[in-house]
Amino acid sequence: MGLSLSPLRRRHVLFGLILIFLPCTVFILISTPDMTGEEALVERLAELQLRLQHLDAMYRAREEDVQVLSHHLSQLLSDSGNLTSLSAEARYLLNNTSGRLLRLPSAYHFLPHLLLSPSSLRPALALSKGRTGVSTILGVPTVKREVQSYLLSTVRNLIESMNKSEQDDTVIVVLIAETEEEYVYSVVNDIKIHFEYELNSGLVEVIAPPASYYPEMARLRTTLGDSPERVRWRTKQNLDFAFLMMYAQPKGMFYVQLEDDILAKPHFVTTMKTVALERITNKKPWFVLDFCQLGFIGKMFRCVELPWLIQFFFMFYNDKPVDWLLDHLIHTKSCSLDKDTKHCKKAKEELWIHYKPSLFQHIGTHSSLKGKVQKLKDKQFGKVRLFVPHANPDAIVESEIKCYKQHTLKRAYLGETFFWGLVPTPGDRLTFSFSRPLYIKRYVFRSGNVEHPSDRFYNTTVEVLPSVSPTANYESFNYTSDGFVIIGKFDNMGLADGPVDRKLGPIKELRLVVHSESDNWAILSEILIEPDVKR
Ligand SMILES: *[C@@H]1O[C@H](CO)[C@@H](O)[C@H](O)[C@H]1NC(C)=O
Ligand SMILES: *[C@@H]1O[C@H](CO)[C@@H](O)[C@H](O)[C@H]1NC(C)=O
Ligand SMILES: *[C@@H]1O[C@H](CO)[C@@H](O)[C@H](O)[C@H]1NC(C)=O
Ligand SMILES: *[C@@H]1O[C@H](CO)[C@@H](O)[C@H](O)[C@H]1NC(C)=O
Ligand SMILES: *[C@@H]1O[C@H](CO)[C@@H](O)[C@H](O)[C@H]1NC(C)=O
Ligand SMILES: *[C@@H]1O[C@H](CO)[C@@H](O)[C@H](O)[C@H]1NC(C)=O
């Protein structure tokens, strides 16, 4: 079937489809009354134009497949010397291509080890519902960190920064760029637990590369005078990004490169898409739309242009860090050796568009390169809310965890700041003794904040002391030896939140009790004790 339709004919079919497709769409747009007129129409056309480019790229990929196949086939046939058994059309096709083609260099030239294993370009693992045709693909590579992983809070924040329609038009691809099976499965497990809904809906996908994708990392050339460790780190990052981009490329219109330790602004996908479509509509050129000043975070590309980057990364993966390669690529595309650096800078800025204010911020303080503490923050991101204040009932508050600077528990309870405690130890308690016993409807304790998401309470229970000693009826509650009832605990995302059973009666005291050692400090960014005013 593939061979019986010549490329020429298939192109005609494609054009035919487009001719039918375009006028219909235009007609529908014009006849829809609530469109804001010409602008929306023009933007929609830009979108269609992009989808057309996407189809064209897919078509080219198929054509390439046909070329490769016919090359193999004709090789086989010329070996057996018999073309007459084929249809006239197939004969024509083969006769026209065989023997005359020069061989295009391919990625295998730069990564010959990929030929050693037939599955080296197939993800070793892929959780995917196969969602395609979306506007935006968000690529989130993650690697094992010595200190603390921010992956789950990053993905959660990305999802929460989108509304329903934005979520339906996006795919988040998490690349677990590790080959140690046990580690990969532990991350996959965490993601399954926390994002079951999003995995099922197709919004979140998880992939991991096979070990055979990477060359022998111990035998890399050391370049730029960097230490072998640093060379390995940046080389792997180039290959990781290329893998992720290859996977993402056929899925949508725009690709955005992110990292696993970032924070995003609400509606960032719509903002990015609007900026991109506006440039396309106004026929202004661009290669990168840059929504963050840091490294490779928040860089947006057209999916159809990703092959430029992928190929470039494959050529120079051992030579330069990934953000330099992007810079070099743009440099090559835009600068003239005859002109000065000022001219070059200006020319580059026409393809690499910086958008302010930034849509992304780093939250991690530890880089995944061991020992390199990364404190780079994007100054263009603006202020973020570090705590949520509430008016709480009168109480005496006490903390056995020493606080940092002015971040006392008392001020946090009053809604003036967040509580920031130095490393909690088992047995540490935070207590809230109410001036008057009260019925409590609900409590919320949110630990960590956007700048320090890992400063959470781990393995910490929420306990209350009823003002009247419980009677035998209430055996179903879990009591501590000193008469408190355990009503909840902090979850993996650092949140403790729930109702207080009315059967417990008025509550005299509420406390948080820490049960484990922690590597981190602990923040309470939200404290809410909501009295039950029904009586
Ligand atoms: C080539 O194929 C045709 C048709 O299958 C057959 O009749 C013919 O004998 C074959 N010739 C050779 C040289 O194998
Ligand atoms: C292949 O094409 C050449 C002309 O380019 C023609 O002379 C020859 O007969 C063709 N062979 C077959 C098997 O169609
Ligand atoms: C080979 O195919 C191309 C189009 O794909 C056509 O333009 C050319 O004339 C063909 N050559 C021969 C020798 O048939
Ligand atoms: C989601 O947000 C975008 C951008 O603010 C808006 O255009 C769209 O209507 C919103 N969709 C829903 C379902 O709220
Ligand atoms: C009491 O603790 C046990 C074990 O931790 C738990 O399974 C059970 O749900 C708890 N009961 C109540 C009423 O919280
Ligand atoms: C929580 O702390 C208790 C007491 O130290 C310990 O037995 C338990 O394993 C800890 N649980 C977790 C999840 O760390």
XYZ file of C-alpha atoms and ligand atoms in Angstrom, residues 83-84 88 91-92 95-96 100, ligand 2:
22
model
C 12.124 -6.219 -10.996
C 9.446 -7.654 -13.263
C 4.616 -0.704 -12.931
C 9.081 -0.297 -10.633
C 9.045 3.342 -11.636
C 14.081 2.667 -10.853
C 14.026 6.382 -10.334
C 21.374 7.572 -7.940
C 14.704 2.500 -15.550
O 14.808 3.788 -16.136
C 15.600 3.837 -17.317
C 15.618 5.281 -17.793
O 15.905 6.171 -16.745
C 15.020 2.918 -18.388
O 15.850 2.892 -19.510
C 14.891 1.488 -17.836
O 14.238 0.648 -18.742
C 14.092 1.501 -16.517
N 14.068 0.187 -15.960
C 12.945 -0.392 -15.490
C 13.088 -1.766 -14.918
O 11.852 0.197 -15.461
